[in-house]
Short mmCIF file of C-alpha atoms in Angstrom, two decimals:
data_model
loop_
_atom_site.label_atom_id
_atom_site.label_comp_id
_atom_site.label_asym_id
_atom_site.label_seq_id
_atom_site.Cartn_x
_atom_site.Cartn_y
_atom_site.Cartn_z
CA MET E 1 52.40 12.75 21.95
CA ASP E 2 51.59 9.88 19.20
CA ILE E 3 48.76 7.37 19.71
CA GLN E 4 47.41 4.83 18.25
CA ILE E 5 43.19 4.81 17.32
CA GLY E 6 41.02 2.17 15.69
CA TYR E 7 37.65 1.09 16.05
CA LEU E 8 37.01 -2.03 17.65
CA PRO E 9 35.02 -4.91 15.55
CA LYS E 10 31.82 -5.45 17.08
CA ARG E 11 32.44 -9.53 17.27
CA THR E 12 35.38 -8.75 19.81
CA TYR E 13 33.39 -7.37 22.61
CA SER E 14 29.67 -7.95 23.97
CA ILE E 15 27.32 -6.11 25.90
CA GLN E 16 26.85 -9.22 28.32
CA PRO E 17 29.60 -9.32 31.09
CA SER E 18 31.83 -12.33 29.99
CA ILE E 19 34.50 -14.47 32.06
CA GLY E 20 37.74 -13.47 29.99
CA GLY E 21 35.70 -11.14 27.84
CA ASN E 22 36.92 -7.54 26.57
CA PHE E 23 34.95 -5.31 29.29
CA PRO E 24 34.86 -5.76 33.31
CA PHE E 25 31.49 -4.18 32.98
CA ALA E 26 28.07 -4.80 31.22
CA LEU E 27 26.26 -2.82 28.93
CA THR E 28 22.51 -1.93 28.60
CA SER E 29 22.30 -1.67 24.91
CA ASP E 30 24.61 -1.70 22.10
CA PRO E 31 26.74 1.04 21.35
CA SER E 32 27.24 2.87 18.25
CA TYR E 33 31.03 3.34 18.32
CA VAL E 34 33.62 1.39 20.47
CA LEU E 35 37.05 2.91 20.08
CA LYS E 36 40.38 1.90 21.17
CA VAL E 37 43.08 3.96 21.76
CA ASP E 38 47.08 2.68 22.32
CA ARG E 39 49.76 4.00 23.06
CA THR E 40 48.56 5.66 26.41
CA TYR E 41 50.91 4.31 29.03
CA LEU E 42 49.56 5.78 32.23
CA PRO E 43 52.76 6.44 34.18
CA GLU E 44 54.07 8.30 30.99
CA ILE E 45 51.14 9.95 29.71
CA ASN E 46 51.13 13.56 29.05
CA SER E 47 49.63 15.26 32.13
CA ASP E 48 47.32 17.78 29.51
CA PHE E 49 46.33 14.93 27.48
CA PHE E 50 42.37 13.57 29.24
CA PRO E 51 41.61 16.82 31.36
CA LEU E 52 41.84 19.19 27.71
CA TRP E 53 40.24 16.23 25.46
CA MET E 54 37.43 16.30 27.87
CA LYS E 55 37.37 20.02 28.02
CA ASN E 56 37.20 19.60 24.20
CA ILE E 57 34.30 17.40 23.77
CA LYS E 58 32.40 19.35 26.78
CA ALA E 59 32.45 16.24 29.09
CA TYR E 60 32.33 17.67 32.27
CA PRO E 61 30.87 17.04 34.63
CA LEU E 62 32.12 13.34 34.64
CA TYR E 63 31.44 10.43 36.89
CA ILE E 64 34.42 8.48 37.38
CA CYS E 65 34.24 5.16 38.57
CA ALA E 66 37.22 3.00 40.66
CA GLU E 67 37.99 0.30 42.85
CA PHE E 68 39.92 1.98 45.68
CA PRO E 69 42.38 -0.05 47.70
CA LEU E 70 41.55 0.59 51.49
CA ASP E 71 44.84 1.66 52.08
CA MET E 72 44.42 4.60 49.53
CA LEU E 73 40.59 5.15 50.36
CA ASP E 74 40.89 7.62 53.12
CA GLU E 75 43.48 9.75 51.70
CA PHE E 76 41.41 9.99 48.46
CA GLU E 77 38.19 10.85 50.71
CA ASN E 78 39.97 13.02 52.65
CA GLU E 79 41.26 14.70 49.23
CA CYS E 80 37.29 15.01 48.21
CA LYS E 81 36.52 16.48 51.09
CA GLU E 82 39.08 19.69 50.59
CA LEU E 83 38.26 19.99 47.17
CA VAL E 84 34.16 19.83 48.02
CA ILE E 85 33.64 16.56 45.25
CA SER E 86 30.88 14.78 46.26
CA ASN E 87 31.05 10.58 45.81
CA ARG E 88 29.12 7.62 46.27
CA CYS E 89 29.86 4.22 47.16
CA LEU E 90 28.69 0.73 45.24
CA LYS E 91 28.91 -2.08 47.10
CA SER E 92 28.74 -5.74 46.61
CA LYS E 93 29.49 -9.05 48.19
CA ASP E 94 33.19 -8.97 46.25
CA TYR E 95 34.35 -4.92 46.01
CA SER E 96 33.70 -1.47 47.13
CA LEU E 97 33.40 1.13 44.07
CA VAL E 98 33.37 4.61 44.29
CA VAL E 99 31.79 6.89 41.83
CA THR E 100 33.18 10.65 42.19
CA GLU E 101 31.39 13.66 40.34
CA ILE E 102 34.14 15.49 38.58
CA LYS E 103 32.60 19.15 37.60
CA ASN E 104 35.56 20.76 36.00
CA GLU E 105 39.04 20.23 34.56
CA LEU E 106 40.56 21.75 37.87
CA GLN E 107 38.97 18.89 40.25
CA PHE E 108 40.04 16.29 37.34
CA ARG E 109 43.34 17.45 37.40
CA GLU E 110 43.51 16.77 41.16
CA LEU E 111 42.38 13.70 41.36
CA PHE E 112 43.92 12.06 38.11
CA PRO E 113 47.10 10.64 39.76
CA TYR E 114 44.81 8.58 42.21
CA TYR E 115 43.79 6.96 38.81
CA ILE E 116 46.56 6.60 37.39
CA THR E 117 47.88 4.55 39.96
CA ILE E 118 44.98 2.34 40.08
CA GLY E 119 44.33 1.88 36.25
CA PHE E 120 48.09 0.85 36.34
CA GLY E 121 47.75 -1.31 39.17
CA ILE E 122 45.48 -3.30 36.86
CA GLY E 123 42.24 -1.83 39.02
CA LEU E 124 38.91 -0.73 37.51
CA VAL E 125 38.47 2.76 36.33
CA LEU E 126 35.97 4.00 33.80
CA TRP E 127 34.25 7.33 33.82
CA SER E 128 30.89 8.86 32.05
CA THR E 129 30.68 12.10 30.52
CA ASN E 130 27.65 14.64 31.45
CA LYS E 131 25.71 12.24 33.14
CA ASP E 132 25.86 9.20 35.89
CA ILE E 133 25.11 5.94 34.01
CA ILE E 134 26.96 3.82 36.31
CA SER E 135 25.19 1.26 38.97
CA VAL E 136 25.71 -2.37 40.27
CA VAL E 137 23.27 -5.06 39.51
CA LYS E 138 22.90 -8.78 39.20
CA ARG E 139 23.59 -9.92 35.85
CA GLU E 140 24.45 -13.70 34.30
CA TRP E 141 27.97 -14.04 32.99
CA LYS E 142 28.88 -15.56 30.00
CA GLY E 143 31.33 -18.65 29.85
CA GLY E 144 30.94 -18.81 33.72
CA SER E 145 28.65 -21.31 35.83
CA ASN E 146 28.04 -22.66 39.18
CA LYS E 147 29.14 -26.55 39.36
CA GLY E 148 27.49 -28.99 41.53
CA TYR E 149 23.67 -27.93 40.08
CA ARG E 150 21.04 -30.63 39.68
CA LYS E 151 23.24 -33.66 39.80
CA GLY E 152 26.39 -32.28 37.64
CA LYS E 153 24.27 -29.75 35.56
CA HIS E 154 25.66 -26.27 35.24
CA LYS E 155 23.45 -23.37 36.92
CA PRO E 156 24.03 -19.59 35.28
CA LEU E 157 26.83 -17.71 36.91
CA ILE E 158 24.70 -14.49 38.15
CA GLU E 159 26.83 -12.04 40.28
CA ASP E 160 26.91 -8.35 41.48
CA THR E 161 27.94 -6.44 38.09
CA LEU E 162 29.11 -3.17 37.14
CA VAL E 163 26.34 -2.22 34.58
CA VAL E 164 26.38 1.14 32.35
CA ASP E 165 23.25 2.70 31.10
CA LEU E 166 24.36 4.41 27.92
CA ASP E 167 22.70 6.71 26.00
CA GLU E 168 22.58 9.12 23.00
CA GLU E 169 24.18 11.98 25.17
CA THR E 170 27.00 10.38 26.81
CA SER E 171 30.33 8.49 26.48
CA ILE E 172 32.18 6.10 28.78
CA PHE E 173 36.11 6.07 28.99
CA TRP E 174 37.57 2.90 30.24
CA ILE E 175 41.17 2.49 31.23
CA GLY E 176 42.34 -0.94 29.64
CA TYR E 177 44.27 -3.42 31.38
CA ASP E 178 47.80 -2.82 32.52
CA GLY E 179 47.16 0.55 32.21
CA ASP E 180 48.37 0.88 28.50
CA ASN E 181 45.57 1.62 26.23
CA PHE E 182 41.74 3.06 27.00
CA VAL E 183 38.51 2.29 25.08
CA VAL E 184 35.86 5.04 24.36
CA ILE E 185 32.58 3.53 24.29
CA SER E 186 29.68 6.27 22.99
CA ASN E 187 26.90 6.63 20.81
CA ARG E 188 27.53 10.44 20.31
CA SER E 189 28.35 11.39 16.19
CA SER E 190 31.35 13.49 17.08
CA PHE E 191 33.15 9.38 17.79
CA SER E 192 31.29 8.68 14.52
CA THR E 193 34.41 9.25 12.29
CA TYR E 194 38.09 9.38 12.59
CA GLU E 195 38.04 12.97 11.14
CA GLN E 196 35.63 14.14 13.99
CA ILE E 197 38.03 12.23 16.80
CA VAL E 198 41.13 14.06 15.58
CA GLN E 199 39.17 17.20 15.50
CA THR E 200 38.74 17.19 19.30
CA LEU E 201 42.39 16.04 20.67
CA PRO E 202 44.80 18.26 21.98
CA ASP E 203 47.21 20.00 19.52
CA PHE E 204 49.88 18.38 20.97
CA VAL E 205 48.54 14.75 19.85
CA VAL E 206 49.62 13.05 16.86
CA PRO E 207 46.87 10.06 16.00
CA ASN E 208 47.81 7.17 13.50
CA ILE E 209 44.83 5.21 12.55
CA VAL E 210 45.21 1.29 12.86
CA GLU E 211 42.53 -1.51 12.34
CA PHE E 212 42.04 -3.88 15.35
CA GLU E 213 41.26 -7.25 14.06
#
């Protein structure tokens, strides 16, 4: 399995949510490492890739946040009950997000097909490792405004926003737009160099180092 790996330059992203920005969520602080992985088209990805990688980096429990369509939510919640998996719902005026606690590799393998469907359908899917650090709070969005405020002046756009409170022990994996790449955001030293990252990948993965502009 060939993949492309490269660090994203800091100028390409912001911890503040932005209209048309790189990430559809906010961070509470600047991360040490932001890594993009390409050639991971979800419908065709090796089913062992993510489960084995999470095992290798000792990521469990995982806290997976996903925006479920209503026609899929009931089936998913029933599946969680059968597997004795807990979840919680983050609601805003615009959407509902489900955060699910995944305690082990077996649970991850059982539920990951749902996340593939959502991620490939341009829905939001991200997860944190080891801790639940995901919340919804009001944040100002860069590049956005409410027009018609005080005789034509613009009022800052403040919306309910998915926020990730990253610390030294956790990482975030976010499935990118169209489901053909993903991003790792982390402060962990295991993501500090290409050499350390490659050591954690499953044996069947052939990484190709690239530089993103």
